mmCIF file of C-alpha atoms and ligand atoms in Angstrom:
data_model
loop_
_atom_site.group_PDB
_atom_site.id
_atom_site.type_symbol
_atom_site.label_atom_id
_atom_site.label_comp_id
_atom_site.label_asym_id
_atom_site.label_seq_id
_atom_site.Cartn_x
_atom_site.Cartn_y
_atom_site.Cartn_z
ATOM 1 C CA UNK T 1 103.884 68.175 120.551
ATOM 2 C CA UNK T 2 107.292 67.688 118.940
ATOM 3 C CA UNK T 3 110.300 67.898 121.208
ATOM 4 C CA UNK T 4 112.459 70.973 120.760
ATOM 5 C CA UNK T 5 115.391 68.749 119.669
ATOM 6 C CA UNK T 6 113.456 67.999 116.486
ATOM 7 C CA UNK T 7 114.065 71.553 115.342
ATOM 8 C CA UNK T 8 117.875 71.632 115.354
ATOM 9 C CA UNK T 9 119.296 75.114 115.368
ATOM 10 C CA UNK T 10 115.913 76.783 115.469
ATOM 11 C CA UNK T 11 114.922 76.596 119.103
ATOM 12 C CA UNK T 12 117.140 77.167 122.095
ATOM 13 C CA UNK T 13 114.468 76.797 124.709
ATOM 14 C CA UNK T 14 110.890 75.804 125.559
ATOM 15 C CA UNK T 15 111.936 72.399 126.706
ATOM 16 C CA UNK T 16 109.384 72.235 129.475
ATOM 17 C CA UNK T 17 106.445 69.892 129.762
ATOM 18 C CA UNK T 18 102.961 71.239 129.248
ATOM 19 C CA UNK T 19 100.232 69.754 131.454
ATOM 20 C CA UNK T 20 97.689 67.330 129.977
ATOM 21 C CA UNK T 21 94.891 69.333 131.547
ATOM 22 C CA UNK T 22 92.846 71.430 129.137
ATOM 23 C CA UNK T 23 91.655 74.793 130.440
ATOM 24 C CA UNK T 24 90.496 76.030 127.030
ATOM 25 C CA UNK T 25 87.854 73.418 126.346
ATOM 26 C CA UNK T 26 86.858 71.904 123.011
ATOM 27 C CA UNK T 27 83.486 72.595 121.412
ATOM 28 C CA UNK T 28 83.916 76.264 120.484
ATOM 29 C CA UNK T 29 82.442 78.039 117.486
ATOM 30 C CA UNK T 30 85.688 79.377 116.009
ATOM 31 C CA UNK T 31 85.997 78.993 112.211
ATOM 32 C CA UNK T 32 87.812 76.007 110.692
ATOM 33 C CA UNK T 33 91.327 77.316 110.075
ATOM 34 C CA UNK T 34 91.157 79.968 112.814
ATOM 35 C CA UNK T 35 94.152 79.777 115.139
ATOM 36 C CA UNK T 36 92.685 81.690 118.089
ATOM 37 C CA UNK T 37 92.055 78.299 119.726
ATOM 38 C CA UNK T 38 95.715 77.268 119.331
ATOM 39 C CA UNK T 39 96.785 80.456 121.074
ATOM 40 C CA UNK T 40 94.199 80.308 123.891
ATOM 41 C CA UNK T 41 94.756 76.616 124.583
ATOM 42 C CA UNK T 42 98.529 76.904 124.916
ATOM 43 C CA UNK T 43 98.275 80.149 126.832
ATOM 44 C CA UNK T 44 96.178 78.478 129.535
ATOM 45 C CA UNK T 45 98.370 75.367 129.599
ATOM 46 C CA UNK T 46 101.312 77.609 130.487
ATOM 47 C CA UNK T 47 99.482 79.990 132.823
ATOM 48 C CA UNK T 48 97.402 77.378 134.655
ATOM 49 C CA UNK T 49 94.100 77.510 136.538
ATOM 50 C CA UNK T 50 94.953 80.557 138.678
ATOM 51 C CA UNK T 51 94.376 82.864 135.739
ATOM 52 C CA UNK T 52 91.740 85.526 135.163
ATOM 53 C CA UNK T 53 91.008 86.272 131.509
ATOM 54 C CA UNK T 54 89.664 89.649 130.436
ATOM 55 C CA UNK T 55 88.230 89.406 126.931
ATOM 56 C CA UNK T 56 87.089 92.464 124.981
ATOM 57 C CA UNK T 57 84.492 92.014 122.239
ATOM 58 C CA UNK T 58 85.822 90.222 119.191
ATOM 59 C CA UNK T 59 85.909 86.805 117.507
ATOM 60 C CA UNK T 60 87.429 85.081 120.548
ATOM 61 C CA UNK T 61 84.614 86.287 122.748
ATOM 62 C CA UNK T 62 81.623 85.661 120.491
ATOM 63 C CA UNK T 63 82.863 82.198 119.469
ATOM 64 C CA UNK T 64 83.783 80.839 122.874
ATOM 65 C CA UNK T 65 81.187 82.264 125.228
ATOM 66 C CA UNK T 66 77.600 81.954 124.110
ATOM 67 C CA UNK T 67 75.451 81.905 127.218
ATOM 68 C CA UNK T 68 75.016 79.525 128.983
ATOM 69 C CA UNK T 69 78.109 77.803 127.584
ATOM 70 C CA UNK T 70 81.788 78.706 127.876
ATOM 71 C CA UNK T 71 85.036 77.166 126.668
ATOM 72 C CA UNK T 72 87.082 78.857 129.386
ATOM 73 C CA UNK T 73 87.690 76.672 132.453
ATOM 74 C CA UNK T 74 89.137 79.697 134.285
ATOM 75 C CA UNK T 75 87.502 82.909 135.529
ATOM 76 C CA UNK T 76 86.656 84.895 132.407
ATOM 77 C CA UNK T 77 85.194 88.338 132.014
ATOM 78 C CA UNK T 78 83.675 90.012 129.001
ATOM 79 C CA UNK T 79 84.541 93.684 128.681
ATOM 80 C CA UNK T 80 83.692 96.370 126.143
ATOM 81 C CA UNK T 81 85.626 96.608 122.895
ATOM 82 C CA UNK T 82 87.866 99.431 124.114
ATOM 83 C CA UNK T 83 88.633 98.944 127.811
ATOM 84 C CA UNK T 84 90.519 95.640 128.275
ATOM 85 C CA UNK T 85 93.574 97.396 129.717
ATOM 86 C CA UNK T 86 91.530 99.401 132.233
ATOM 87 C CA UNK T 87 89.496 96.460 133.528
ATOM 88 C CA UNK T 88 92.601 94.295 133.887
ATOM 89 C CA UNK T 89 94.319 97.146 135.761
ATOM 90 C CA UNK T 90 91.414 97.221 138.210
ATOM 91 C CA UNK T 91 91.473 93.466 138.739
ATOM 92 C CA UNK T 92 95.223 93.462 139.337
ATOM 93 C CA UNK T 93 94.929 96.358 141.814
ATOM 94 C CA UNK T 94 92.057 94.622 143.638
ATOM 95 C CA UNK T 95 94.069 91.405 144.001
ATOM 96 C CA UNK T 96 96.921 93.419 145.529
ATOM 97 C CA UNK T 97 94.565 94.982 148.099
ATOM 98 C CA UNK T 98 92.938 91.642 148.948
ATOM 99 C CA UNK T 99 96.381 90.133 149.495
ATOM 100 C CA UNK T 100 97.380 93.037 151.725
ATOM 101 C CA UNK T 101 94.229 92.555 153.795
ATOM 102 C CA UNK T 102 94.852 88.834 154.083
ATOM 103 C CA UNK T 103 91.701 87.859 152.141
ATOM 104 C CA UNK T 104 93.847 86.140 149.511
ATOM 105 C CA UNK T 105 97.043 84.288 150.425
ATOM 106 C CA UNK T 106 99.795 86.814 149.616
ATOM 107 C CA UNK T 107 101.950 84.032 148.155
ATOM 108 C CA UNK T 108 99.308 82.934 145.679
ATOM 109 C CA UNK T 109 100.300 83.771 142.119
ATOM 110 C CA UNK T 110 97.278 84.876 140.099
ATOM 111 C CA UNK T 111 97.770 85.755 136.447
ATOM 112 C CA UNK T 112 95.674 88.547 134.992
ATOM 113 C CA UNK T 113 95.466 88.351 131.202
ATOM 114 C CA UNK T 114 93.852 90.481 128.549
ATOM 115 C CA UNK T 115 93.043 88.428 125.453
ATOM 116 C CA UNK T 116 92.128 90.944 122.768
ATOM 117 C CA UNK T 117 92.051 91.345 118.996
ATOM 118 C CA UNK T 118 94.009 93.857 116.986
ATOM 119 C CA UNK T 119 91.067 96.275 116.754
ATOM 120 C CA UNK T 120 90.511 96.080 120.499
ATOM 121 C CA UNK T 121 94.231 96.705 121.069
ATOM 122 C CA UNK T 122 95.913 98.754 118.369
ATOM 123 C CA UNK T 123 92.905 100.985 117.691
ATOM 124 C CA UNK T 124 90.005 101.454 120.079
ATOM 125 C CA UNK T 125 91.658 99.863 123.146
ATOM 126 C CA UNK T 126 94.913 101.708 122.704
ATOM 127 C CA UNK T 127 94.545 104.370 125.396
ATOM 128 C CA UNK T 128 93.438 101.802 127.992
ATOM 129 C CA UNK T 129 96.461 99.680 127.073
ATOM 130 C CA UNK T 130 98.893 102.593 127.157
ATOM 131 C CA UNK T 131 97.586 103.708 130.560
ATOM 132 C CA UNK T 132 97.958 100.185 131.912
ATOM 133 C CA UNK T 133 101.592 100.110 130.772
ATOM 134 C CA UNK T 134 102.227 103.563 132.206
ATOM 135 C CA UNK T 135 100.879 102.602 135.639
ATOM 136 C CA UNK T 136 102.938 99.401 135.633
ATOM 137 C CA UNK T 137 100.186 96.864 136.339
ATOM 138 C CA UNK T 138 101.370 93.275 136.304
ATOM 139 C CA UNK T 139 99.095 92.151 133.483
ATOM 140 C CA UNK T 140 99.866 89.880 130.533
ATOM 141 C CA UNK T 141 98.339 91.516 127.470
ATOM 142 C CA UNK T 142 97.869 89.102 124.567
ATOM 143 C CA UNK T 143 96.917 90.660 121.262
ATOM 144 C CA UNK T 144 95.819 88.051 118.746
ATOM 145 C CA UNK T 145 96.298 89.721 115.385
ATOM 146 C CA UNK T 146 94.097 88.557 112.516
ATOM 147 C CA UNK T 147 94.812 91.870 110.829
ATOM 148 C CA UNK T 148 91.264 93.188 110.752
ATOM 149 C CA UNK T 149 87.941 93.657 112.524
ATOM 150 C CA UNK T 150 86.962 90.135 111.628
ATOM 151 C CA UNK T 151 84.041 89.506 113.964
ATOM 152 C CA UNK T 152 82.073 92.420 112.524
ATOM 153 C CA UNK T 153 82.693 91.666 108.850
ATOM 154 C CA UNK T 154 86.349 92.081 107.795
ATOM 155 C CA UNK T 155 86.838 95.824 108.135
ATOM 156 C CA UNK T 156 90.439 97.082 108.039
ATOM 157 C CA UNK T 157 92.227 97.772 111.324
ATOM 158 C CA UNK T 158 95.464 99.558 112.203
ATOM 159 C CA UNK T 159 97.308 96.280 111.721
ATOM 160 C CA UNK T 160 95.868 95.361 108.312
ATOM 161 C CA UNK T 161 98.835 95.046 105.948
ATOM 162 C CA UNK T 162 99.359 97.107 102.810
ATOM 163 C CA UNK T 163 97.520 95.671 99.811
ATOM 164 C CA UNK T 164 95.009 93.496 101.692
ATOM 165 C CA UNK T 165 91.442 93.929 100.521
ATOM 166 C CA UNK T 166 89.010 94.614 103.376
ATOM 167 C CA UNK T 167 85.366 95.693 103.292
ATOM 168 C CA UNK T 168 86.319 99.239 104.331
ATOM 169 C CA UNK T 169 89.442 99.239 102.123
ATOM 170 C CA UNK T 170 88.290 97.268 99.083
ATOM 171 C CA UNK T 171 90.607 96.636 96.160
ATOM 172 C CA UNK T 172 89.399 98.497 93.102
ATOM 173 C CA UNK T 173 90.710 99.795 89.816
ATOM 174 C CA UNK T 174 92.540 102.703 91.431
ATOM 175 C CA UNK T 175 93.290 101.467 94.953
ATOM 176 C CA UNK T 176 95.112 98.194 95.715
ATOM 177 C CA UNK T 177 93.153 97.465 98.919
ATOM 178 C CA UNK T 178 94.502 98.840 102.186
ATOM 179 C CA UNK T 179 97.009 101.646 101.604
ATOM 180 C CA UNK T 180 98.615 101.868 105.069
ATOM 181 C CA UNK T 181 101.225 99.608 106.650
ATOM 182 C CA UNK T 182 100.847 97.505 109.795
ATOM 183 C CA UNK T 183 101.015 99.492 113.026
ATOM 184 C CA UNK T 184 104.159 98.217 114.809
ATOM 185 C CA UNK T 185 102.394 97.318 118.060
ATOM 186 C CA UNK T 186 105.279 95.423 119.680
ATOM 187 C CA UNK T 187 107.620 98.367 119.096
ATOM 188 C CA UNK T 188 104.981 100.788 120.416
ATOM 189 C CA UNK T 189 104.532 98.631 123.531
ATOM 190 C CA UNK T 190 108.309 98.427 124.009
ATOM 191 C CA UNK T 191 108.573 102.211 123.767
ATOM 192 C CA UNK T 192 106.592 102.354 127.050
ATOM 193 C CA UNK T 193 109.612 100.759 128.736
ATOM 194 C CA UNK T 194 107.700 97.712 130.042
ATOM 195 C CA UNK T 195 109.751 94.659 131.116
ATOM 196 C CA UNK T 196 108.706 92.145 128.459
ATOM 197 C CA UNK T 197 107.459 92.397 124.873
ATOM 198 C CA UNK T 198 107.402 89.635 122.276
ATOM 199 C CA UNK T 199 105.976 88.646 118.919
ATOM 200 C CA UNK T 200 104.865 85.055 118.344
ATOM 201 C CA UNK T 201 103.274 82.808 115.756
ATOM 202 C CA UNK T 202 101.106 79.781 116.655
ATOM 203 C CA UNK T 203 102.770 77.774 113.856
ATOM 204 C CA UNK T 204 105.838 77.706 116.151
ATOM 205 C CA UNK T 205 104.293 76.528 119.379
ATOM 206 C CA UNK T 206 107.542 76.038 121.314
ATOM 207 C CA UNK T 207 108.504 79.625 120.697
ATOM 208 C CA UNK T 208 105.022 80.815 121.672
ATOM 209 C CA UNK T 209 104.728 78.859 124.929
ATOM 210 C CA UNK T 210 108.188 80.034 125.989
ATOM 211 C CA UNK T 211 106.962 83.600 125.576
ATOM 212 C CA UNK T 212 103.828 82.982 127.654
ATOM 213 C CA UNK T 213 106.125 81.711 130.393
ATOM 214 C CA UNK T 214 108.439 84.710 130.141
ATOM 215 C CA UNK T 215 105.446 87.070 130.205
ATOM 216 C CA UNK T 216 104.089 85.384 133.337
ATOM 217 C CA UNK T 217 107.478 85.745 135.031
ATOM 218 C CA UNK T 218 107.854 89.454 134.176
ATOM 219 C CA UNK T 219 107.673 91.718 137.217
ATOM 220 C CA UNK T 220 105.449 94.263 135.447
ATOM 221 C CA UNK T 221 103.290 94.569 132.334
ATOM 222 C CA UNK T 222 104.024 92.309 129.390
ATOM 223 C CA UNK T 223 102.771 92.456 125.833
ATOM 224 C CA UNK T 224 102.540 89.582 123.358
ATOM 225 C CA UNK T 225 101.731 90.328 119.738
ATOM 226 C CA UNK T 226 100.629 87.043 118.169
ATOM 227 C CA UNK T 227 99.823 86.592 114.482
ATOM 228 C CA UNK T 228 96.620 84.609 113.907
ATOM 229 C CA UNK T 229 95.341 83.169 110.632
ATOM 230 C CA UNK T 230 91.709 83.994 109.778
ATOM 231 C CA UNK T 231 89.963 81.890 107.126
ATOM 232 C CA UNK T 232 87.161 84.294 106.074
ATOM 233 C CA UNK T 233 89.301 87.437 106.409
ATOM 234 C CA UNK T 234 92.475 86.195 104.729
ATOM 235 C CA UNK T 235 90.580 83.831 102.419
ATOM 236 C CA UNK T 236 92.626 80.627 102.380
ATOM 237 C CA UNK T 237 91.532 77.009 102.533
ATOM 238 C CA UNK T 238 91.195 75.904 106.175
ATOM 239 C CA UNK T 239 93.798 73.158 105.645
ATOM 240 C CA UNK T 240 96.403 75.916 105.165
ATOM 241 C CA UNK T 241 95.832 77.506 108.592
ATOM 242 C CA UNK T 242 99.301 76.625 109.846
ATOM 243 C CA UNK T 243 100.995 76.726 106.416
ATOM 244 C CA UNK T 244 100.012 80.329 105.885
ATOM 245 C CA UNK T 245 101.438 81.242 109.298
ATOM 246 C CA UNK T 246 104.648 79.331 108.569
ATOM 247 C CA UNK T 247 104.963 81.270 105.320
ATOM 248 C CA UNK T 248 104.573 84.536 107.230
ATOM 249 C CA UNK T 249 107.723 83.663 109.181
ATOM 250 C CA UNK T 250 109.563 81.917 106.320
ATOM 251 C CA UNK T 251 109.192 85.001 104.107
ATOM 252 C CA UNK T 252 110.232 87.492 106.804
ATOM 253 C CA UNK T 253 106.762 89.055 106.705
ATOM 254 C CA UNK T 254 106.530 88.178 110.402
ATOM 255 C CA UNK T 255 109.615 88.029 112.609
ATOM 256 C CA UNK T 256 109.473 86.268 115.980
ATOM 257 C CA UNK T 257 111.402 88.285 118.511
ATOM 258 C CA UNK T 258 111.404 89.366 122.129
ATOM 259 C CA UNK T 259 112.429 92.547 123.902
ATOM 260 C CA UNK T 260 113.394 91.504 127.406
ATOM 261 C CA UNK T 261 114.152 94.544 129.582
ATOM 262 C CA UNK T 262 115.059 96.477 126.467
ATOM 263 C CA UNK T 263 117.243 93.724 125.040
ATOM 264 C CA UNK T 264 116.159 92.774 121.525
ATOM 265 C CA UNK T 265 116.549 89.172 120.365
ATOM 266 C CA UNK T 266 115.214 87.355 117.300
ATOM 267 C CA UNK T 267 114.012 84.035 118.712
ATOM 268 C CA UNK T 268 113.450 82.307 115.383
ATOM 269 C CA UNK T 269 116.213 82.955 112.861
ATOM 270 C CA UNK T 270 115.416 82.401 109.175
ATOM 271 C CA UNK T 271 118.693 81.728 107.325
ATOM 272 C CA UNK T 272 117.104 81.956 103.857
ATOM 273 C CA UNK T 273 113.835 83.646 103.120
ATOM 274 C CA UNK T 274 111.109 82.629 100.693
ATOM 275 C CA UNK T 275 109.772 85.465 98.502
ATOM 276 C CA UNK T 276 106.760 87.214 100.086
ATOM 277 C CA UNK T 277 104.632 86.216 97.105
ATOM 278 C CA UNK T 278 104.564 82.698 98.630
ATOM 279 C CA UNK T 279 102.688 84.140 101.628
ATOM 280 C CA UNK T 280 100.461 86.411 99.539
ATOM 281 C CA UNK T 281 99.504 83.844 96.895
ATOM 282 C CA UNK T 282 97.845 81.532 99.365
ATOM 283 C CA UNK T 283 95.313 84.204 100.328
ATOM 284 C CA UNK T 284 92.318 85.666 98.515
ATOM 285 C CA UNK T 285 92.690 89.077 100.169
ATOM 286 C CA UNK T 286 95.848 89.733 98.079
ATOM 287 C CA UNK T 287 94.787 88.088 94.817
ATOM 288 C CA UNK T 288 94.156 91.411 93.015
ATOM 289 C CA UNK T 289 97.747 92.621 93.519
ATOM 290 C CA UNK T 290 99.765 93.451 90.414
ATOM 291 C CA UNK T 291 103.387 92.195 90.192
ATOM 292 C CA UNK T 292 104.721 95.700 90.896
ATOM 293 C CA UNK T 293 102.592 95.901 94.062
ATOM 294 C CA UNK T 294 103.947 92.546 95.232
ATOM 295 C CA UNK T 295 107.428 93.934 94.544
ATOM 296 C CA UNK T 296 106.624 97.010 96.645
ATOM 297 C CA UNK T 297 105.588 94.759 99.561
ATOM 298 C CA UNK T 298 108.781 92.725 99.103
ATOM 299 C CA UNK T 299 110.829 95.944 99.225
ATOM 300 C CA UNK T 300 109.242 96.964 102.542
ATOM 301 C CA UNK T 301 110.000 93.533 104.043
ATOM 302 C CA UNK T 302 113.594 93.702 102.779
ATOM 303 C CA UNK T 303 113.960 97.093 104.436
ATOM 304 C CA UNK T 304 112.471 95.863 107.739
ATOM 305 C CA UNK T 305 114.684 92.761 107.701
ATOM 306 C CA UNK T 306 117.753 94.918 107.095
ATOM 307 C CA UNK T 307 116.776 97.057 110.083
ATOM 308 C CA UNK T 308 116.328 93.983 112.320
ATOM 309 C CA UNK T 309 119.701 92.572 111.246
ATOM 310 C CA UNK T 310 121.265 95.957 111.959
ATOM 311 C CA UNK T 311 119.791 96.030 115.485
ATOM 312 C CA UNK T 312 120.935 92.462 116.207
ATOM 313 C CA UNK T 313 124.362 93.077 114.651
ATOM 314 C CA UNK T 314 124.322 89.955 112.460
ATOM 315 C CA UNK T 315 122.265 88.397 109.707
ATOM 316 C CA UNK T 316 119.563 86.600 111.727
ATOM 317 C CA UNK T 317 117.076 86.882 108.880
ATOM 318 C CA UNK T 318 118.780 85.921 105.630
ATOM 319 C CA UNK T 319 118.309 87.005 102.009
ATOM 320 C CA UNK T 320 115.479 85.884 99.723
ATOM 321 C CA UNK T 321 116.275 82.635 97.951
ATOM 322 C CA UNK T 322 113.940 82.392 94.935
ATOM 323 C CA UNK T 323 114.875 78.724 94.439
ATOM 324 C CA UNK T 324 113.032 77.729 97.642
ATOM 325 C CA UNK T 325 109.664 76.103 96.978
ATOM 326 C CA UNK T 326 106.729 78.044 98.447
ATOM 327 C CA UNK T 327 105.349 74.937 100.129
ATOM 328 C CA UNK T 328 108.002 72.818 101.840
ATOM 329 C CA UNK T 329 106.877 69.177 102.042
ATOM 330 C CA UNK T 330 105.898 68.140 105.565
ATOM 331 C CA UNK T 331 108.779 66.624 107.498
ATOM 332 C CA UNK T 332 111.469 68.395 105.419
ATOM 333 C CA UNK T 333 113.310 71.323 106.975
HETATM 334 C C1 TPP W 1 82.723 101.181 120.921
HETATM 335 C C2 TPP W 1 82.425 100.047 119.984
HETATM 336 N N1 TPP W 1 82.585 100.221 118.670
HETATM 337 C C3 TPP W 1 82.332 99.203 117.826
HETATM 338 C C4 TPP W 1 81.893 98.014 118.305
HETATM 339 C C5 TPP W 1 81.570 96.900 117.354
HETATM 340 N N2 TPP W 1 82.582 95.889 117.364
HETATM 341 C C6 TPP W 1 82.541 94.807 118.171
HETATM 342 S S1 TPP W 1 83.799 93.768 117.944
HETATM 343 C C7 TPP W 1 84.440 94.727 116.712
HETATM 344 C C8 TPP W 1 85.671 94.310 115.950
HETATM 345 C C9 TPP W 1 86.669 93.589 116.770
HETATM 346 O O1 TPP W 1 87.868 93.545 116.068
HETATM 347 P P1 TPP W 1 89.169 92.936 116.718
HETATM 348 O O2 TPP W 1 89.416 93.538 118.039
HETATM 349 O O3 TPP W 1 90.263 93.042 115.722
HETATM 350 O O4 TPP W 1 88.786 91.421 116.989
HETATM 351 P P2 TPP W 1 88.314 90.258 115.969
HETATM 352 O O5 TPP W 1 86.859 90.460 115.715
HETATM 353 O O6 TPP W 1 89.114 90.375 114.730
HETATM 354 O O7 TPP W 1 88.553 89.027 116.737
HETATM 355 C C10 TPP W 1 83.662 95.859 116.515
HETATM 356 C C11 TPP W 1 83.921 96.910 115.506
HETATM 357 C C12 TPP W 1 81.747 97.846 119.703
HETATM 358 N N3 TPP W 1 81.390 96.696 120.238
HETATM 359 N N4 TPP W 1 82.017 98.886 120.519
#
């Protein structure tokens, strides 16, 4: 991993060592170009072996736990598609009781994590998640967002972006793919008043691991919304797995921020943005879009960026610079 000093001006933190030990083991069945593994691996490096993972049905589950094998070298539990938040609440409450009764050392720090997709979080798992927040369970909820129900065949979800073609929102002559905008899950989580909420992107590992650490240190529920590239769903060449995620951030499509006890902070400023077409062009799910539809998507991003800059009180995400090349050569910044 590169040292944080190699990203001058971009990172203020995450200068801690990650252990060599792997708790998310190699040999999984995730697609080439899928970044679920990058998220899970770094999550467990930060959280360590005293971690219980609750995993609702989805790509992560079906690709990493095929009986009798598992890639998780920590206690791991499969749960139904919709109840990750409830099961994790129960586990956290049980640990509290066992500590009180002296069965578990009261000083032992055990992390309870939900590792769930966007469908299992923003849609069907939403009430379980909201209840968990409301009751204040100390659970780290990690939503890996591949922007669709990918494991069951690329159906749209509440976080599928406008204009993406999905099997249940196909692009046709009259309809440009999905017609709704991404559900703002981090903002919805923050509205519950929980101590820590953040967005992250596995292309920026230092930023992501810092957020795992902050989530683990929170005194109540925490929510991490992490963008995740999906080769069959987004339709890009596997070699672009990280590129496409970088473009999400470089275009302002995805902004890395945290809301720490209500305080909003952009953790990865982007002084000059690339046009969103750079992000869209790399993916087959947007290839049907007409120039005016791309412009409409650009306008929504411009509006969102303006709103973020207004909240922060300065221009943390800069204007679009059309002279920037879509693909920056490796090593150049
Ligand atoms: C109540 C219920 N409805 C539907 C399903 C079928 N199902 C299993 S996983 C899944 C999609 C999961 O989507 P997401 O949570 O976004 O995870 P991904 O597959 O993208 O990793 C669906 C529809 C189910 N298991 N249970």
